[in-house]
Coordinates of C-alpha atoms in Angstrom, one line a residue:
X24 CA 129.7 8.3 19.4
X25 CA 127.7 6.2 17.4
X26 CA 129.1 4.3 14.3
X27 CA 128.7 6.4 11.2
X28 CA 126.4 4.1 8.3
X29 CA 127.6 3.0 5.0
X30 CA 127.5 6.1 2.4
X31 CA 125.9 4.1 -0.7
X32 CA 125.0 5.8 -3.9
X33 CA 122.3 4.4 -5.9
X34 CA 122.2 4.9 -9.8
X35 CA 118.6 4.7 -10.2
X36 CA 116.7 3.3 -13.8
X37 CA 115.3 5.8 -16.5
X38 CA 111.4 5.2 -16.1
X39 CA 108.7 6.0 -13.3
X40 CA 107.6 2.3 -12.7
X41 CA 111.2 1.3 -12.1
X42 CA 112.3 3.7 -10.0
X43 CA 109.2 3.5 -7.7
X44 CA 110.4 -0.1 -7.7
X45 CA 113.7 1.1 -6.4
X46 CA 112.5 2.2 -3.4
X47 CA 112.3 -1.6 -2.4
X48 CA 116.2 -1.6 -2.6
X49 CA 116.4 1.8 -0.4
X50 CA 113.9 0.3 2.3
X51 CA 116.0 -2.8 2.5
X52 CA 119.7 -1.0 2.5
X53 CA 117.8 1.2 5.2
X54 CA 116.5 -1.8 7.3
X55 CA 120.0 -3.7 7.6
X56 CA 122.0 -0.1 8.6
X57 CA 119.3 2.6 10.0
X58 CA 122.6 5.3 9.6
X59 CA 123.2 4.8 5.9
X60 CA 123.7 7.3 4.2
X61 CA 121.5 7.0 0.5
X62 CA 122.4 9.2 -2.3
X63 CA 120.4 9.0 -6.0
X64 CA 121.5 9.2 -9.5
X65 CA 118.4 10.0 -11.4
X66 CA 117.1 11.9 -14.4
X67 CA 115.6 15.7 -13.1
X68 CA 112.4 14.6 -13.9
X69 CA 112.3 11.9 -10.7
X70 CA 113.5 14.0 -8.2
X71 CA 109.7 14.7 -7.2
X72 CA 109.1 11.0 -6.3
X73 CA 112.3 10.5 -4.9
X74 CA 111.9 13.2 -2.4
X75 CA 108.4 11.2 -1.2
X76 CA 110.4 8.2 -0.5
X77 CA 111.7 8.8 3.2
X78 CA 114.7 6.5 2.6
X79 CA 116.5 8.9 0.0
X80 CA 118.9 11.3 1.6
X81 CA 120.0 13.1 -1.6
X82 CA 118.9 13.1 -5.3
X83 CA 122.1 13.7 -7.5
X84 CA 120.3 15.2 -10.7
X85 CA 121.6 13.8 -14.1
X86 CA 121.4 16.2 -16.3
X87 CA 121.0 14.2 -19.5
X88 CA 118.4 13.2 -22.5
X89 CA 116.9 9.8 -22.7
X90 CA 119.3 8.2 -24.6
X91 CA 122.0 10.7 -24.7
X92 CA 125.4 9.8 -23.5
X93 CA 126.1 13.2 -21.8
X94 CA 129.7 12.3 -20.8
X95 CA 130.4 16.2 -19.8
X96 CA 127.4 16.0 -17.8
X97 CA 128.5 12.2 -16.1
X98 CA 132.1 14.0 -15.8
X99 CA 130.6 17.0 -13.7
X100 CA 128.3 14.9 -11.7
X101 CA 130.8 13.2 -10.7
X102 CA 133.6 15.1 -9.8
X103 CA 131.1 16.7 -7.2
X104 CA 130.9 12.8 -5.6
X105 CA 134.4 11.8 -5.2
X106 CA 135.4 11.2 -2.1
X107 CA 131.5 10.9 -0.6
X108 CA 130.4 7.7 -1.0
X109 CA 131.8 4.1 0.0
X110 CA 129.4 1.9 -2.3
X111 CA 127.5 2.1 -5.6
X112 CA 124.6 0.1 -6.7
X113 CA 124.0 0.4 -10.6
X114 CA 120.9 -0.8 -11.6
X115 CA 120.6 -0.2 -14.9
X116 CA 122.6 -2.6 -17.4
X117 CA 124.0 -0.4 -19.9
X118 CA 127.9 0.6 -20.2
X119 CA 127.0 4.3 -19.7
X120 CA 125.1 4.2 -16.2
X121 CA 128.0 2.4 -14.8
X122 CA 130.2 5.7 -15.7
X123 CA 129.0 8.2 -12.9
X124 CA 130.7 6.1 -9.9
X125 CA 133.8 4.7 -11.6
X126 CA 134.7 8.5 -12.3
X127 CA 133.7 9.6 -9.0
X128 CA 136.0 6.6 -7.7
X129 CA 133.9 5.2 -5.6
X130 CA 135.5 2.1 -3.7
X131 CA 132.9 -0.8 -4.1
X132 CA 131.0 -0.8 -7.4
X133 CA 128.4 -3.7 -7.7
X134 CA 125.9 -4.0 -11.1
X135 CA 124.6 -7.3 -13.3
X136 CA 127.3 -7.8 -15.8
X137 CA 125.9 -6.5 -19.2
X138 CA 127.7 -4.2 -22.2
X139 CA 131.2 -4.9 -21.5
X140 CA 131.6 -2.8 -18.2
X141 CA 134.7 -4.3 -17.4
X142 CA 136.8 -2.4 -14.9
X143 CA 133.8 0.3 -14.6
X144 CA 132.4 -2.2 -12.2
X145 CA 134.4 -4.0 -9.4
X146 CA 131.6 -6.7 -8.7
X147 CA 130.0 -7.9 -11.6
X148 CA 127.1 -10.4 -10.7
X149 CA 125.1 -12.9 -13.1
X150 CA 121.6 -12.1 -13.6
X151 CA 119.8 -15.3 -13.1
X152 CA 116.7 -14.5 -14.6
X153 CA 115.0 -17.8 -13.4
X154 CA 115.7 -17.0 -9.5
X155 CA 115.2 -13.3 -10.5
X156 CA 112.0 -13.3 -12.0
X157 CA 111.0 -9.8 -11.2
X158 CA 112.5 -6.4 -11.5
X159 CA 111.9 -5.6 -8.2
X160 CA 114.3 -8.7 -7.0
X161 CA 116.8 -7.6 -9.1
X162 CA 117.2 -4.2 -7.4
X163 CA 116.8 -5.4 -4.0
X164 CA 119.3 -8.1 -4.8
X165 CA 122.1 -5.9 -5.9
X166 CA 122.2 -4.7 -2.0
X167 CA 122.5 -7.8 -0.7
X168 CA 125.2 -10.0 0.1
X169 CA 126.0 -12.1 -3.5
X170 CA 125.6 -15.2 -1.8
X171 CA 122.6 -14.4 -0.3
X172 CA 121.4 -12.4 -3.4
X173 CA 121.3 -15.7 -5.1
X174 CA 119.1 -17.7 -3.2
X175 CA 116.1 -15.0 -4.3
X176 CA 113.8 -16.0 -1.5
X177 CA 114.4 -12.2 0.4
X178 CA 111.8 -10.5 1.5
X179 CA 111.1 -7.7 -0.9
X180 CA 109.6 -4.0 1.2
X181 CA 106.3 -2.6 -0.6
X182 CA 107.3 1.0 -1.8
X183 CA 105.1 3.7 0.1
X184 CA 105.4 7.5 -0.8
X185 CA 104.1 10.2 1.5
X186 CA 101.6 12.1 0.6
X187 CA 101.3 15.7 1.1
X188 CA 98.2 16.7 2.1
X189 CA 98.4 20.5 2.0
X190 CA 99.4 20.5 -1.6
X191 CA 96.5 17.9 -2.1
X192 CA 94.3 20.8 -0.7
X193 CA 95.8 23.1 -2.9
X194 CA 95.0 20.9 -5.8
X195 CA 91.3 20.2 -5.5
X196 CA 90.7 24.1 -5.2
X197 CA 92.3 24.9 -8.3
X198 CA 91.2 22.0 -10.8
X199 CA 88.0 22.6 -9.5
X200 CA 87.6 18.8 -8.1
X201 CA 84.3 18.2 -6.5
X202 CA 83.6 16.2 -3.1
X203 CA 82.6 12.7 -4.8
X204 CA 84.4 9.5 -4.1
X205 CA 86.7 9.3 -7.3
X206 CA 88.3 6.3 -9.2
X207 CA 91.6 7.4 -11.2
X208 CA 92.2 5.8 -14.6
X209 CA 95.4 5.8 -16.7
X210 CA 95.0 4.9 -20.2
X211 CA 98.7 5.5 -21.1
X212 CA 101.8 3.4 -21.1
X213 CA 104.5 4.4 -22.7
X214 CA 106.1 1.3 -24.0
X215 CA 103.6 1.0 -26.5
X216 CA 99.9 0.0 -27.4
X217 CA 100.3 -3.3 -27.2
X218 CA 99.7 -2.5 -23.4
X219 CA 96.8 -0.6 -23.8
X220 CA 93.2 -1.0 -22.8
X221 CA 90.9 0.4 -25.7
X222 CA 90.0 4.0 -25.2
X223 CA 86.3 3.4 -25.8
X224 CA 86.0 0.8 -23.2
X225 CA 87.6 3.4 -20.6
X226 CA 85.0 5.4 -21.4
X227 CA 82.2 3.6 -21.2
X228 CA 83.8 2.7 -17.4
X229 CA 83.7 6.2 -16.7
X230 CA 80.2 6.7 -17.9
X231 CA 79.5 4.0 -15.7
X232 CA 80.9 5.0 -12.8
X233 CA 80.0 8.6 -12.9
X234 CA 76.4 6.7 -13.1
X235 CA 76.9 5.0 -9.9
X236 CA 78.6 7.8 -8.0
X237 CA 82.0 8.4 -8.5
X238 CA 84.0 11.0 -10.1
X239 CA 86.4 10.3 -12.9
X240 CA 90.1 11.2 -12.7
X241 CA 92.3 10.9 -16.2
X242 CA 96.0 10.9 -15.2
X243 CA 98.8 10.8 -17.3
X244 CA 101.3 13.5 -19.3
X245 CA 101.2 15.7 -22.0
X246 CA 101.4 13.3 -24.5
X247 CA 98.0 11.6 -22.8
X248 CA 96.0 14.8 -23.2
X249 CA 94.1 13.4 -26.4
X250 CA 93.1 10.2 -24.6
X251 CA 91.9 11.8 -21.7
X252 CA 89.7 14.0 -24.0
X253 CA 88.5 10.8 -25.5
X254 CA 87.6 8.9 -22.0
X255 CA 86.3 12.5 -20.1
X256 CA 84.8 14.6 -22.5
X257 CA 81.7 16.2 -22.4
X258 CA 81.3 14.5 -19.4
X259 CA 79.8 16.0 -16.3
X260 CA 82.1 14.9 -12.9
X261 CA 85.0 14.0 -14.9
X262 CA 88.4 15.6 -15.6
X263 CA 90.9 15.7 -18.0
X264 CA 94.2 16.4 -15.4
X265 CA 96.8 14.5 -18.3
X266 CA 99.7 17.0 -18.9
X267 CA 98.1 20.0 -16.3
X268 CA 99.9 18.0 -13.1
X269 CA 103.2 17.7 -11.8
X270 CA 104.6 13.9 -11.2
X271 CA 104.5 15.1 -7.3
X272 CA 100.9 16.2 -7.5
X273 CA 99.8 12.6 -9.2
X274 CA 101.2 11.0 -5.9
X275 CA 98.7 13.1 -4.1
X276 CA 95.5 12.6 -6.5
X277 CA 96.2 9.3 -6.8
X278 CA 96.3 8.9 -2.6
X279 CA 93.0 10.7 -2.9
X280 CA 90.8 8.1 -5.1
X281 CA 89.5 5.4 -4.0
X282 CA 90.5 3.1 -6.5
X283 CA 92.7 3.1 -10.0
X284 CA 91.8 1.7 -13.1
X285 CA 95.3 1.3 -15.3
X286 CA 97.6 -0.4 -17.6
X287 CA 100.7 -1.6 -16.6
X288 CA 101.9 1.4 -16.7
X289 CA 104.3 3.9 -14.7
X290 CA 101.9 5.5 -12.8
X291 CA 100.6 1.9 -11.9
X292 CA 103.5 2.0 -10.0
X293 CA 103.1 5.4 -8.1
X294 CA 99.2 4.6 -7.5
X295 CA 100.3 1.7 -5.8
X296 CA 102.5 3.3 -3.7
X297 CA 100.4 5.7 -2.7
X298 CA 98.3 3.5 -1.2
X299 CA 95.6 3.6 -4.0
X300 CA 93.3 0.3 -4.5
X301 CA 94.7 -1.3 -8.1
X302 CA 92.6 -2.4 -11.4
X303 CA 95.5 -3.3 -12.7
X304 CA 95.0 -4.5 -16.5
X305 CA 97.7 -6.4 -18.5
X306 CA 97.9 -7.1 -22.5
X307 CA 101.1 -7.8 -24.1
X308 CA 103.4 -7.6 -20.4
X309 CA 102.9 -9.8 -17.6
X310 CA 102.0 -9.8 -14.0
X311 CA 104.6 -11.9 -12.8
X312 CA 107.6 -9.9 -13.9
X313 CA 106.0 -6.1 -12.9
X314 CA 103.1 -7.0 -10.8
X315 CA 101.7 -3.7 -8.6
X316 CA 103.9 -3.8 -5.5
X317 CA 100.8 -3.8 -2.9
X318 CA 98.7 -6.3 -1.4
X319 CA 95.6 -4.2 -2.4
X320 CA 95.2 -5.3 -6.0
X321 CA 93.2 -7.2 -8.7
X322 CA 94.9 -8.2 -11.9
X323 CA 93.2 -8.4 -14.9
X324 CA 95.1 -10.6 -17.0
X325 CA 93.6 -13.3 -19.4
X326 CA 96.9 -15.3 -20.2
X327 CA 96.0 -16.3 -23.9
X328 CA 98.1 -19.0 -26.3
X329 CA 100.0 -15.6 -27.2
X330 CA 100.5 -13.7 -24.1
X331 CA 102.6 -12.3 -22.6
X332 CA 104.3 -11.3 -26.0
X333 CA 106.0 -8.2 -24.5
X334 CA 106.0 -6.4 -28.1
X335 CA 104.9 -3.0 -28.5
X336 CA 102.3 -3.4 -30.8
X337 CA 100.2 -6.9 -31.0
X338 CA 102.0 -9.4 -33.5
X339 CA 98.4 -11.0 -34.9
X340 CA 96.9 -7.5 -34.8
X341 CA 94.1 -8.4 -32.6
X342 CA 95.0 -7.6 -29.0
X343 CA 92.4 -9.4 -27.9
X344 CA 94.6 -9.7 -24.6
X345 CA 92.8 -6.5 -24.2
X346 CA 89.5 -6.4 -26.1
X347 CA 88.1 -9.3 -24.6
X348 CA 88.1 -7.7 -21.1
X349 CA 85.0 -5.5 -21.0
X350 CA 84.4 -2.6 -19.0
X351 CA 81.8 -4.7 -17.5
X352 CA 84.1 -6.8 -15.5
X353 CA 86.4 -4.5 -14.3
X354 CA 83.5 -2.2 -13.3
X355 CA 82.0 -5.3 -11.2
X356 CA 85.4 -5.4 -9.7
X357 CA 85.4 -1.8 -8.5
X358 CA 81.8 -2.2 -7.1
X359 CA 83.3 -5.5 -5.8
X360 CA 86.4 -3.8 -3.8

């Protein structure tokens, strides 16, 4: 019989970019041992994007609040892990993430140190932020062998999720899609609007583009319904879909278009992914520490005497980061790509 692989539980980050990034981690555990075993800590609301990610075996559901400690809920989760897994990967820094696999006593806990987790974890690494310049090569790093973790020149795998192509089908019939080549655009990111390309200009891209062609496609939640009002209104070949889609039905709309026109932003992440063409435009964040994990890309990124600033609202009150980039030039790079 063949050797049985590791059994590794991942606890996964809190936010859709990051744990599409994740994936990088799971490709690479899954390239050195074909026959591990992955299991996922995650919030409920990932489990849709973790089950298009072929590496992940199981998604352990958190059952816990941004924010929220939840200890019953860590305490239940896991008692129903003991005994199942061999290693844990904690990727997030805080005390409380680290919780979940010291209680579920797993053998081999490995994080960055950070918060005083002490005993919770049983190898504690230093984040070397100048080797580890991305967030990416942190998580892959944390399944690699320290010594070899430290020398930051592994390759890191692009994340791909599969797309569904009868739920795709399903979509387009009942949001009443039409049959033009489409260009998604998300306006939101939910760090803040420091990050955020002006509303107006996305609309006058998506008059634009509607002129030359192309349908319009405005992803993002609930909370993005007004934006997507503002950028697809009254406009003939566009659509509204913020807050009417599932996170597992953006993987398959987003597969669909052509290209994407978005902020650094969560879904910038899945769009890549999914194999989508990137616009990728940056403000107050940089490219160099979250860049779109595919090599089908064009970053938008002026790099002013003030950026990146990474606050969530511009310091000087300007954002010029993001008002001096016209929806002239990215539309010439669309037409370009």
């Amino acid at each position: 019989m063949p050797d049985p692989g590791e059994r590794i539980l991942v606890v996964g980050p809190s936010w859709v970019g990051d744990m599409v990034m994740a994936q990088s981690l799971f490709k690479t555990l899954k390239e050195r041992d074909p026959a591990a075993t992955i299991g996922v800590v995650a919030p409920a609301w990932s489990r849709p994007i973790l089950e298009r990610m072929e590496e992940v075996d199981e998604v352990a559901a958190l059952e816990v609040g941004h924010g929220e400690f939840g200890l019953a809920a860590r305490r239940k989760l896991a008692a129903s892990l003991r005994g199942r897994f061999d290693r844990a990967i904690v990727l997030p820094r805080s005390w409380k993430s680290a919780l979940v696999p010291f209680l579920a006593r797993i053998p081999r806990r490995v994080g960055f140190h950070g918060e005083q987790r002490y005993g919770l974890l049983n190898e504690r690494r230093r984040l070397d932020k100048a080797v580890l310049d991305q967030t990416v090569k942190r998580f892959v790093s944390l399944g690699l062998p320290a010594g070899e973790a430290a020398q930051g020149d592994f390759p890191v795998p692009r994340p791909a999720l599969r797309r569904d192509d009868a739920n795709l089908a399903s979509l387009h019939a009942s949001l009443g899609i039409g049959s033009r080549p489409a260009i998604a655009m998300m306006p939101g990111a939910e760090y803040g609007p420091a990050k955020q390309w002006p509303l107006e200009y996305f609309r006058r891209l998506a008059e634009a583009l509607i002129a030359e062609g192309f349908e319009v496609r405005v992803m993002g939640g609930p909370k993005d319904e007004p934006a997507g009002e503002t950028i697809a209104g009254g406009l003939e070949h566009a659509h509204n879909l913020c807050g009417k889609t599932r996170l597992a039905d953006a993987v398959d709309l987003l597969a669909d278009c052509r290209q994407a026109v978005t902020n650094d932003s969560g879904l910038m992440h899945v769009a890549a992914a999914a194999g989508t063409r990137i616009q990728a435009i940056y403000g107050s964040s940089s490219p160099a520490y979250t860049p779109p994990l595919t090599g089908d890309a064009e970053i938008h990124y002026l790099a002013l005497d003030c950026s990146p600033c990474f606050e969530r609202t511009c310091p000087l009150g300007h954002t010029n980061c993001l008002k001096q980039q016209p929806p002239e030039k990215i539309l010439s790079a669309i037409l370009a790509g």
